[in-house]
Short mmCIF file of C-alpha atoms and ligand atoms in Angstrom, two decimals:
data_model
loop_
_atom_site.label_atom_id
_atom_site.label_comp_id
_atom_site.label_asym_id
_atom_site.label_seq_id
_atom_site.Cartn_x
_atom_site.Cartn_y
_atom_site.Cartn_z
CA MET A 78 82.61 177.64 94.08
CA GLY A 79 85.25 176.45 96.61
CA THR A 80 88.21 174.34 96.08
CA THR A 81 88.29 171.16 93.81
CA ILE A 82 89.54 167.77 94.67
CA SER A 83 92.33 168.14 91.98
CA GLU A 84 93.59 171.11 93.93
CA VAL A 85 93.80 169.69 97.39
CA SER A 86 97.50 169.03 97.03
CA SER A 87 98.20 172.87 97.37
CA HIS A 88 95.96 172.99 100.54
CA VAL A 89 97.74 170.39 102.77
CA GLY A 90 97.38 171.41 106.40
CA SER A 91 94.49 173.87 105.89
CA GLU A 92 90.69 173.65 105.80
CA VAL A 93 88.85 173.58 102.46
CA THR A 94 85.25 173.47 101.43
CA ILE A 95 84.41 171.30 98.44
CA GLY A 96 81.07 170.64 96.50
CA VAL A 97 80.95 166.87 96.18
CA TRP A 98 78.75 163.84 95.51
CA LEU A 99 78.86 160.73 97.68
CA ALA A 100 80.19 157.84 95.64
CA ASN A 101 80.26 155.32 98.46
CA LYS A 102 80.33 155.02 102.26
CA ARG A 103 81.50 152.63 104.93
CA SER A 104 81.52 153.04 108.67
CA SER A 105 82.87 151.29 111.71
CA GLY A 106 81.55 152.37 115.06
CA LYS A 107 82.77 155.93 115.76
CA ILE A 108 84.20 156.52 112.26
CA GLN A 109 82.65 156.96 108.81
CA PHE A 110 84.62 156.87 105.53
CA LEU A 111 82.91 158.86 102.85
CA GLU A 112 84.16 158.30 99.29
CA LEU A 113 83.70 161.70 97.65
CA ARG A 114 83.87 162.85 94.00
CA ASP A 115 83.56 166.28 92.51
CA GLY A 116 84.21 165.51 88.77
CA THR A 117 87.86 166.37 89.07
CA GLY A 118 88.84 163.39 91.27
CA PHE A 119 88.05 161.27 94.26
CA ILE A 120 88.88 161.71 97.83
CA GLN A 121 88.19 160.00 101.04
CA GLY A 122 86.49 161.97 103.83
CA VAL A 123 86.98 160.76 107.42
CA VAL A 124 84.23 161.67 109.83
CA LEU A 125 85.14 161.07 113.46
CA LYS A 126 82.25 161.01 115.92
CA ASN A 127 84.07 162.75 118.65
CA GLU A 128 85.24 165.58 116.31
CA VAL A 129 82.14 166.84 114.61
CA ASP A 130 78.81 168.15 115.80
CA GLU A 131 76.18 165.62 116.70
CA ALA A 132 74.05 167.08 113.82
CA ASP A 133 76.89 166.59 111.25
CA TRP A 134 77.49 162.95 112.47
CA GLU A 135 73.82 162.07 111.98
CA GLU A 136 73.81 163.79 108.52
CA ALA A 137 76.77 161.77 107.46
CA LYS A 138 74.97 158.67 108.59
CA GLU A 139 72.01 159.56 106.52
CA LEU A 140 74.00 160.27 103.28
CA THR A 141 72.96 158.12 100.43
CA GLN A 142 74.87 157.30 97.08
CA GLU A 143 74.98 160.40 94.93
CA SER A 144 73.74 162.76 97.48
CA SER A 145 75.18 166.17 96.87
CA LEU A 146 76.87 168.15 99.64
CA TYR A 147 79.33 170.72 100.63
CA VAL A 148 82.02 169.19 102.82
CA THR A 149 84.52 171.03 104.98
CA GLY A 150 87.62 169.54 106.23
CA LEU A 151 91.40 169.51 106.84
CA VAL A 152 93.53 168.30 104.04
CA ARG A 153 96.07 165.69 105.03
CA GLU A 154 98.65 163.96 103.03
CA ASP A 155 98.12 160.12 103.17
CA LYS A 156 100.34 157.76 101.13
CA ARG A 157 98.02 154.92 101.42
CA ALA A 158 95.04 156.83 99.91
CA PRO A 159 94.50 156.35 96.12
CA SER A 160 94.60 160.14 95.65
CA GLY A 161 97.39 160.58 98.08
CA TYR A 162 95.21 162.95 100.16
CA GLU A 163 92.48 162.59 102.74
CA LEU A 164 89.93 164.90 104.22
CA THR A 165 89.35 165.12 108.05
CA VAL A 166 85.69 166.33 107.90
CA SER A 167 84.79 169.13 110.24
CA GLY A 168 81.37 169.91 108.84
CA LEU A 169 78.78 168.89 106.23
CA LYS A 170 76.08 170.79 104.43
CA LEU A 171 73.63 168.58 102.50
CA ILE A 172 72.36 169.97 99.27
CA GLN A 173 70.19 167.18 98.13
CA LYS A 174 69.64 163.66 99.40
CA ALA A 175 69.42 161.30 96.49
CA HIS A 176 66.95 158.49 96.78
CA ASP A 177 67.40 155.09 95.10
CA TYR A 178 70.28 155.87 92.86
CA PRO A 179 69.78 153.24 90.15
CA ILE A 180 73.55 152.44 89.52
CA THR A 181 74.72 150.60 92.65
CA PRO A 182 78.11 149.27 93.13
CA LYS A 183 76.83 145.77 92.22
CA GLU A 184 77.03 144.56 88.49
CA HIS A 185 74.52 145.81 85.94
CA GLY A 186 73.82 144.79 82.43
CA VAL A 187 75.07 146.85 79.59
CA GLU A 188 71.47 147.88 78.30
CA PHE A 189 70.56 148.95 81.74
CA LEU A 190 73.79 151.06 82.08
CA MET A 191 73.19 152.51 78.58
CA ASP A 192 69.56 153.42 79.47
CA HIS A 193 71.23 155.32 82.39
CA ARG A 194 74.14 156.81 80.43
CA HIS A 195 73.18 160.26 81.89
CA LEU A 196 74.13 158.84 85.27
CA TRP A 197 76.68 156.18 84.35
CA LEU A 198 79.03 158.94 83.09
CA ARG A 199 79.78 159.53 86.86
CA SER A 200 81.15 155.98 87.29
CA SER A 201 84.93 155.97 87.73
CA ARG A 202 85.55 153.85 84.64
CA GLN A 203 83.37 155.87 82.37
CA HIS A 204 84.70 159.07 83.84
CA ALA A 205 88.28 157.88 83.07
CA ILE A 206 87.51 157.00 79.53
CA LEU A 207 85.95 160.41 78.84
CA ARG A 208 88.93 162.24 80.44
CA ILE A 209 91.16 160.15 77.98
CA ARG A 210 88.84 161.33 75.23
CA ASN A 211 89.43 164.83 76.24
CA GLU A 212 93.16 164.39 76.19
CA VAL A 213 92.96 162.97 72.73
CA ILE A 214 90.92 166.08 71.71
CA LYS A 215 93.42 168.44 73.29
CA GLY A 216 96.32 166.45 71.75
CA THR A 217 94.69 166.85 68.37
CA TYR A 218 94.23 170.50 68.42
CA ASP A 219 97.86 170.86 69.75
CA TYR A 220 99.29 168.67 67.21
CA PHE A 221 97.73 170.38 64.17
CA TYR A 222 98.23 173.90 65.46
CA ASP A 223 101.96 173.13 66.18
CA HIS A 224 102.29 171.84 62.64
CA GLY A 225 100.94 174.80 60.93
CA PHE A 226 97.30 173.74 60.23
CA ILE A 227 94.37 175.93 60.84
CA LYS A 228 90.98 174.62 61.79
CA VAL A 229 88.13 175.17 59.36
CA ASP A 230 84.69 174.02 60.12
CA ALA A 231 82.64 172.12 57.70
CA PRO A 232 78.90 172.38 57.37
CA LEU A 233 76.73 169.57 58.84
CA LEU A 234 73.81 170.15 56.61
CA THR A 235 74.82 169.39 52.98
CA GLY A 236 73.23 169.11 49.63
CA SER A 237 75.42 166.21 48.55
CA ALA A 238 77.05 162.97 49.57
CA ALA A 239 80.77 162.89 50.40
CA GLU A 240 81.19 159.19 50.88
CA GLY A 241 78.58 157.26 48.71
CA THR A 242 74.83 157.43 49.01
CA THR A 243 74.03 154.13 50.92
CA ASP A 244 74.29 155.49 54.40
CA LEU A 245 73.06 159.03 53.99
CA PHE A 246 70.75 160.59 56.57
CA HIS A 247 68.01 162.46 54.62
CA THR A 248 66.31 165.54 56.00
CA LYS A 249 64.22 168.41 54.59
CA TYR A 250 65.93 171.78 54.17
CA PHE A 251 62.76 173.87 53.99
CA ASP A 252 61.32 172.75 50.67
CA ARG A 253 64.51 171.03 49.48
CA ASP A 254 66.31 167.83 50.25
CA ALA A 255 69.34 167.81 52.37
CA TYR A 256 71.69 165.33 54.16
CA LEU A 257 73.60 165.21 57.46
CA SER A 258 77.20 165.28 56.83
CA GLN A 259 79.16 161.95 56.36
CA SER A 260 82.44 163.74 56.16
CA GLY A 261 83.71 167.21 55.90
CA GLN A 262 86.36 166.18 53.42
CA LEU A 263 85.06 167.86 50.14
CA TYR A 264 84.82 171.15 52.03
CA MET A 265 88.26 170.73 53.51
CA GLU A 266 89.67 170.46 49.99
CA ALA A 267 88.13 173.80 49.23
CA ALA A 268 89.71 175.13 52.43
CA ALA A 269 93.12 173.66 51.75
CA MET A 270 93.17 175.57 48.49
CA ALA A 271 92.58 178.77 50.58
CA PHE A 272 94.77 178.05 53.62
CA GLY A 273 97.20 175.35 52.70
CA LYS A 274 96.93 173.07 55.65
CA VAL A 275 93.63 172.76 57.52
CA PHE A 276 91.71 170.38 59.56
CA SER A 277 88.15 169.95 60.61
CA PHE A 278 86.89 168.27 63.77
CA GLY A 279 83.18 167.62 63.88
CA PRO A 280 80.50 165.10 63.95
CA ALA A 281 79.74 162.82 61.06
CA PHE A 282 76.55 160.92 60.50
CA ARG A 283 76.20 157.43 58.91
CA ALA A 284 72.80 155.70 58.58
CA GLU A 285 74.67 152.35 58.46
CA LYS A 286 72.50 149.43 59.50
CA SER A 287 75.62 147.96 61.17
CA LYS A 288 75.34 146.56 64.64
CA THR A 289 79.00 146.00 65.41
CA ARG A 290 81.50 146.93 68.10
CA ARG A 291 83.07 149.50 65.79
CA HIS A 292 80.08 151.38 64.40
CA LEU A 293 78.25 154.51 65.63
CA ILE A 294 75.59 156.29 63.74
CA GLU A 295 77.04 159.58 64.90
CA PHE A 296 80.74 159.71 65.49
CA TRP A 297 83.39 162.54 65.57
CA MET A 298 86.03 162.77 62.77
CA ILE A 299 89.29 164.70 62.47
CA GLU A 300 89.95 165.49 58.89
CA PRO A 301 93.22 167.15 57.88
CA GLU A 302 93.72 168.15 54.26
CA MET A 303 97.06 169.44 52.79
CA ALA A 304 97.74 171.31 49.64
CA PHE A 305 100.96 170.41 47.76
CA CYS A 306 101.13 167.23 49.62
CA ASP A 307 101.35 163.71 48.08
CA HIS A 308 100.10 160.37 49.50
CA GLU A 309 103.47 159.45 50.90
CA GLU A 310 103.80 162.81 52.76
CA SER A 311 100.26 162.33 54.08
CA LEU A 312 101.19 158.86 55.49
CA LYS A 313 104.15 160.39 57.36
CA ILE A 314 101.76 162.89 59.07
CA GLN A 315 99.29 160.25 59.92
CA GLU A 316 101.77 158.02 61.67
CA ASP A 317 103.41 160.81 63.52
CA TYR A 318 100.15 162.23 64.63
CA ILE A 319 98.90 158.82 65.95
CA ALA A 320 102.15 158.11 67.75
CA CYS A 321 101.93 161.69 69.34
CA LEU A 322 98.51 161.09 70.47
CA VAL A 323 99.36 157.78 72.05
CA GLN A 324 102.53 158.95 73.78
CA ARG A 325 100.61 162.01 75.07
CA VAL A 326 97.81 159.79 76.70
CA LEU A 327 100.59 157.76 78.23
CA LYS A 328 102.28 160.86 79.62
CA LYS A 329 99.13 162.68 80.80
CA CYS A 330 96.63 159.99 81.67
CA GLN A 331 98.41 157.31 83.87
CA PRO A 332 95.75 157.44 86.65
CA GLU A 333 92.95 157.05 84.12
CA LEU A 334 94.61 154.23 82.25
CA LYS A 335 95.10 152.60 85.55
CA VAL A 336 91.43 152.97 86.51
CA ILE A 337 90.33 151.29 83.28
CA GLY A 338 93.02 148.56 83.54
CA ARG A 339 94.66 149.33 80.23
CA ASP A 340 97.78 147.20 79.48
CA THR A 341 99.98 150.04 78.83
CA SER A 342 102.97 148.13 77.63
CA LYS A 343 101.03 147.58 74.40
CA LEU A 344 100.80 151.46 74.01
CA GLU A 345 104.47 152.02 74.85
CA LYS A 346 105.24 150.26 71.65
CA ILE A 347 103.38 152.71 69.39
CA LYS A 348 106.10 154.66 67.69
CA ALA A 349 106.40 155.77 64.10
CA PRO A 350 107.09 154.62 61.40
CA PHE A 351 104.32 152.14 61.07
CA PRO A 352 104.60 149.05 58.79
CA ARG A 353 102.79 149.04 55.38
CA ILE A 354 101.48 146.29 53.23
CA THR A 355 99.69 146.70 49.94
CA TYR A 356 96.10 145.67 49.29
CA ASP A 357 97.44 142.95 46.89
CA GLU A 358 99.76 141.56 49.73
CA ALA A 359 96.76 141.63 52.14
CA VAL A 360 94.57 139.64 49.81
CA ARG A 361 97.26 137.02 49.37
CA PHE A 362 97.85 136.85 52.93
CA LEU A 363 93.99 136.40 53.71
CA ASN A 364 93.64 133.74 50.95
CA LYS A 365 96.47 131.83 52.52
CA ASN A 366 95.06 132.10 56.04
CA GLY A 367 91.66 130.64 55.61
CA PHE A 368 89.77 133.66 54.06
CA ASP A 369 88.74 132.17 50.70
CA ASP A 370 85.77 134.68 50.52
CA ILE A 371 87.92 137.69 49.59
CA LYS A 372 88.97 138.06 46.04
CA TRP A 373 90.79 140.87 44.35
CA GLY A 374 88.51 143.95 44.16
CA ASP A 375 86.51 143.35 47.47
CA ASP A 376 86.75 145.83 50.24
CA PHE A 377 87.83 144.13 53.58
CA GLY A 378 85.32 143.55 56.42
CA ALA A 379 86.09 143.50 60.21
CA PRO A 380 87.34 139.88 60.36
CA HIS A 381 89.74 140.49 57.51
CA GLU A 382 90.98 143.66 59.14
CA THR A 383 91.56 141.89 62.40
CA ALA A 384 93.38 138.98 60.80
CA ILE A 385 95.76 141.42 59.08
CA ALA A 386 96.35 143.60 62.15
CA GLU A 387 96.97 140.65 64.35
CA HIS A 388 100.49 140.33 62.71
CA PHE A 389 101.52 143.66 63.99
CA ASP A 390 102.07 145.27 67.36
CA VAL A 391 101.64 148.69 65.93
CA PRO A 392 99.06 150.12 63.49
CA VAL A 393 99.55 148.94 59.87
CA PHE A 394 98.78 150.77 56.68
CA VAL A 395 97.02 148.85 54.03
CA THR A 396 97.80 150.77 50.81
CA GLU A 397 96.65 150.96 47.20
CA TYR A 398 93.14 149.48 47.24
CA PRO A 399 91.38 148.76 43.96
CA ALA A 400 89.65 152.07 42.77
CA LYS A 401 86.26 150.23 42.44
CA ALA A 402 86.35 149.44 46.26
CA LYS A 403 86.89 153.13 47.23
CA ALA A 404 85.46 156.65 46.93
CA PHE A 405 85.25 158.56 43.57
CA TYR A 406 87.71 161.23 44.44
CA MET A 407 90.78 159.11 45.03
CA LYS A 408 93.78 159.57 42.60
CA PRO A 409 94.75 156.48 40.58
CA ASP A 410 98.25 155.24 40.83
CA PRO A 411 99.99 156.68 37.78
CA ASP A 412 101.74 153.41 37.22
CA ARG A 413 98.72 151.22 37.67
CA GLU A 414 95.31 152.74 36.93
CA GLU A 415 93.28 150.18 38.63
CA VAL A 416 94.50 151.03 42.15
CA VAL A 417 94.20 154.33 43.98
CA LEU A 418 96.87 156.21 46.19
CA CYS A 419 95.16 155.48 49.55
CA ALA A 420 95.67 153.82 52.74
CA ASP A 421 93.46 152.55 55.56
CA LEU A 422 95.23 152.54 59.01
CA LEU A 423 94.39 149.40 61.02
CA ALA A 424 94.76 149.57 64.72
CA PRO A 425 96.43 146.59 66.66
CA GLU A 426 94.38 144.25 68.88
CA GLY A 427 91.45 143.86 66.53
CA TYR A 428 90.22 147.42 66.53
CA GLY A 429 90.06 147.78 62.82
CA GLU A 430 90.21 150.86 60.56
CA ILE A 431 90.88 154.02 62.52
CA ILE A 432 92.00 156.27 59.49
CA GLY A 433 90.97 156.39 55.94
CA GLY A 434 92.93 158.58 53.60
CA SER A 435 94.12 159.23 50.17
CA GLN A 436 95.67 161.60 47.60
CA ARG A 437 92.79 163.31 45.76
CA ILE A 438 92.18 163.50 41.99
CA ASP A 439 93.56 166.97 41.00
CA ASP A 440 93.18 166.56 37.21
CA LEU A 441 90.05 168.28 35.87
CA GLU A 442 89.48 165.90 32.87
CA LEU A 443 89.76 162.75 35.24
CA MET A 444 87.48 164.29 37.67
CA LYS A 445 84.95 165.03 34.92
CA LYS A 446 85.10 161.40 33.89
CA ARG A 447 84.48 160.25 37.62
CA TYR A 448 81.41 162.63 37.58
CA GLU A 449 80.09 160.80 34.61
CA GLN A 450 80.88 157.32 36.12
CA TYR A 451 79.44 158.18 39.53
CA HIS A 452 76.40 160.26 38.34
CA LEU A 453 77.56 163.43 40.05
CA ASN A 454 76.49 165.86 37.47
CA ASP A 455 73.88 167.44 39.54
CA PRO A 456 74.36 171.05 40.56
CA SER A 457 75.18 170.27 44.19
CA TYR A 458 78.60 169.01 43.25
CA LYS A 459 79.50 171.82 40.74
CA TRP A 460 81.65 173.68 43.27
CA TYR A 461 83.78 170.71 43.93
CA LEU A 462 84.67 170.32 40.26
CA GLU A 463 85.52 173.99 40.15
CA LEU A 464 88.42 173.34 42.63
CA ARG A 465 90.11 171.39 39.76
CA GLN A 466 89.54 174.31 37.27
CA TYR A 467 91.14 177.14 39.24
CA GLY A 468 94.69 176.50 40.20
CA SER A 469 94.40 172.83 40.99
CA VAL A 470 97.29 171.30 42.91
CA PRO A 471 98.21 167.81 44.15
CA HIS A 472 96.62 167.41 47.57
CA SER A 473 95.91 164.65 50.19
CA GLY A 474 94.07 164.15 53.43
CA PHE A 475 92.69 161.64 55.78
CA GLY A 476 89.97 161.13 58.29
CA LEU A 477 90.52 159.73 61.78
CA GLY A 478 87.47 158.30 63.60
CA LEU A 479 87.80 159.78 67.14
CA GLU A 480 85.90 157.07 68.90
CA ARG A 481 87.59 154.23 67.01
CA ALA A 482 90.91 155.64 68.21
CA ILE A 483 89.81 155.97 71.75
CA ALA A 484 88.37 152.52 71.83
CA TRP A 485 91.75 151.28 70.89
CA ILE A 486 93.80 153.46 73.21
CA CYS A 487 91.61 152.59 76.08
CA GLY A 488 91.17 148.89 75.09
CA LEU A 489 87.41 149.02 75.07
CA GLU A 490 85.24 146.09 74.14
CA HIS A 491 82.78 148.35 72.35
CA ILE A 492 82.93 151.72 70.78
CA ARG A 493 79.68 152.83 72.72
CA GLU A 494 81.69 153.75 75.73
CA ALA A 495 84.15 156.06 73.77
CA ILE A 496 81.48 158.78 73.34
CA PRO A 497 79.44 160.45 76.00
CA PHE A 498 76.00 159.78 74.49
CA PRO A 499 76.32 157.12 71.80
CA ARG A 500 73.83 156.89 68.85
CA LEU A 501 73.55 153.24 67.87
CA LEU A 502 71.22 151.37 65.54
CA ASN A 503 68.72 150.79 68.28
CA ARG A 504 69.53 153.67 70.56
CA ILE A 505 68.91 157.52 70.62
CA TYR A 506 68.21 157.70 74.33
CA PRO A 507 69.42 159.31 76.47
O1 LIG B 24 86.98 155.75 55.91
P1 LIG B 24 85.97 156.94 55.99
O2 LIG B 24 84.60 156.61 55.55
O3 LIG B 24 86.71 158.14 55.24
C1 LIG B 24 86.13 159.40 55.07
O4 LIG B 24 85.02 159.74 55.46
C2 LIG B 24 87.03 160.31 54.31
N1 LIG B 24 86.23 161.33 53.68
C3 LIG B 24 88.07 160.82 55.27
C4 LIG B 24 89.01 161.75 54.49
O5 LIG B 24 89.91 161.33 53.81
N2 LIG B 24 88.91 163.03 55.04
O6 LIG B 24 85.96 157.40 57.52
C5 LIG B 24 87.08 157.71 58.18
C6 LIG B 24 87.19 157.09 59.60
C7 LIG B 24 87.34 155.63 59.52
O7 LIG B 24 88.60 155.14 59.36
C8 LIG B 24 86.80 155.24 60.96
O8 LIG B 24 87.79 155.49 61.86
C9 LIG B 24 85.77 156.37 61.14
O9 LIG B 24 86.05 157.48 60.31
N3 LIG B 24 84.42 155.91 60.96
C10 LIG B 24 83.45 155.45 61.85
N4 LIG B 24 83.64 155.51 63.21
C11 LIG B 24 82.64 155.00 63.99
N5 LIG B 24 81.45 154.72 63.33
C12 LIG B 24 81.25 154.67 62.05
N6 LIG B 24 80.14 154.23 61.54
C13 LIG B 24 82.36 155.17 61.21
N7 LIG B 24 82.52 155.22 59.90
C14 LIG B 24 83.74 155.58 59.73
MG1 LIG B 25 87.14 153.87 55.16
#
């Protein structure tokens, strides 16, 4: 392995060899301009007829889009170049000539591009989005490690449902039934009782028959869980974490944000604390603004979330949903049994719910009652009840959908571009 494009700044004035692909090419007479990429960045290679071997000149002429090669040249600083540097080519060594690369610089339909996702990842826009994703992942690890959390991995094959039974992926576990994990939360509760502050970061599977801009069948979720932590404290962590992530992307990913054309002034405003409205207020607001379909007790759909979030420049917490609209494990408000100590965090600009979180029921008797109500008395949930039996403590946690967060931070029209290989209702290829 030679130098990378990302490192050329420390090689100005010297000759380097870089393994690259040809992204694009133009020529005028005795000069050819090669747009080269190596995964770490783009650089322009300038081939001058009078300064290279005849063979290299001809080779450069023959280069097709996405051909792979080793290029050798002198690194020069060039203020006009997008990367700030240029390569005066002195030699080329073709590795493979690519024939008829399907994704050309012209416009393609989204289904075509999705069918070629394995190649589409090379395009500058997709490349930039996934580098931002990488920064969000790094930012997540840094945030939680810096705040005293430890990462605990939840199983992906489970014997029970964490978030209701309607969208479970069923599979066989030898001669038994099993499900792909919808959420690591229940296991994180066990882990919080062992380690105090924990987080998991892994895939979640939802067999939702939803074909929307916001739903993936397989997505990645960050699920922190904290012992001795009430709902209010959990909200503070959520807003601080989200604000830190956004500020980090602004700090570290300016070139990528530029490539995707993100209006960063909208992201600059993302600072904690975030506004809050109660579910009750949200219902009244919706009823007043043309949504007569929502009545107290219903969960919100995408149009409702968008209508609420439109009133804010920053993410907004909707708190205290009716118990019956939410999961069995949420703790009721002691002053008002019919609502639970929970919040959904709605992103601005119509990106919908990015976080769902709550304080969990810690009382053994109440949890037993929920087991009756939700028919959870089968052996696969036994261990979860035992957490309430042996040194139960108040605890809270939340789940951030990674791709929802990225779709919002990057301003994407559809969540499918926020993950390298999306699984959608009608797509498991490539
Ligand atoms: O609100 P959800 O279902 O909450 C849970 O799973 C809790 N157990 C989390 C916890 O408290 N530990 O999912 C959490 C987040 C949502 O806010 C959303 O961002 C994302 O996960 N999400 C999805 N993202 C993409 N596609 C889907 N089908 C998603 N379903 C949920
Ligand atoms: Mg939710």
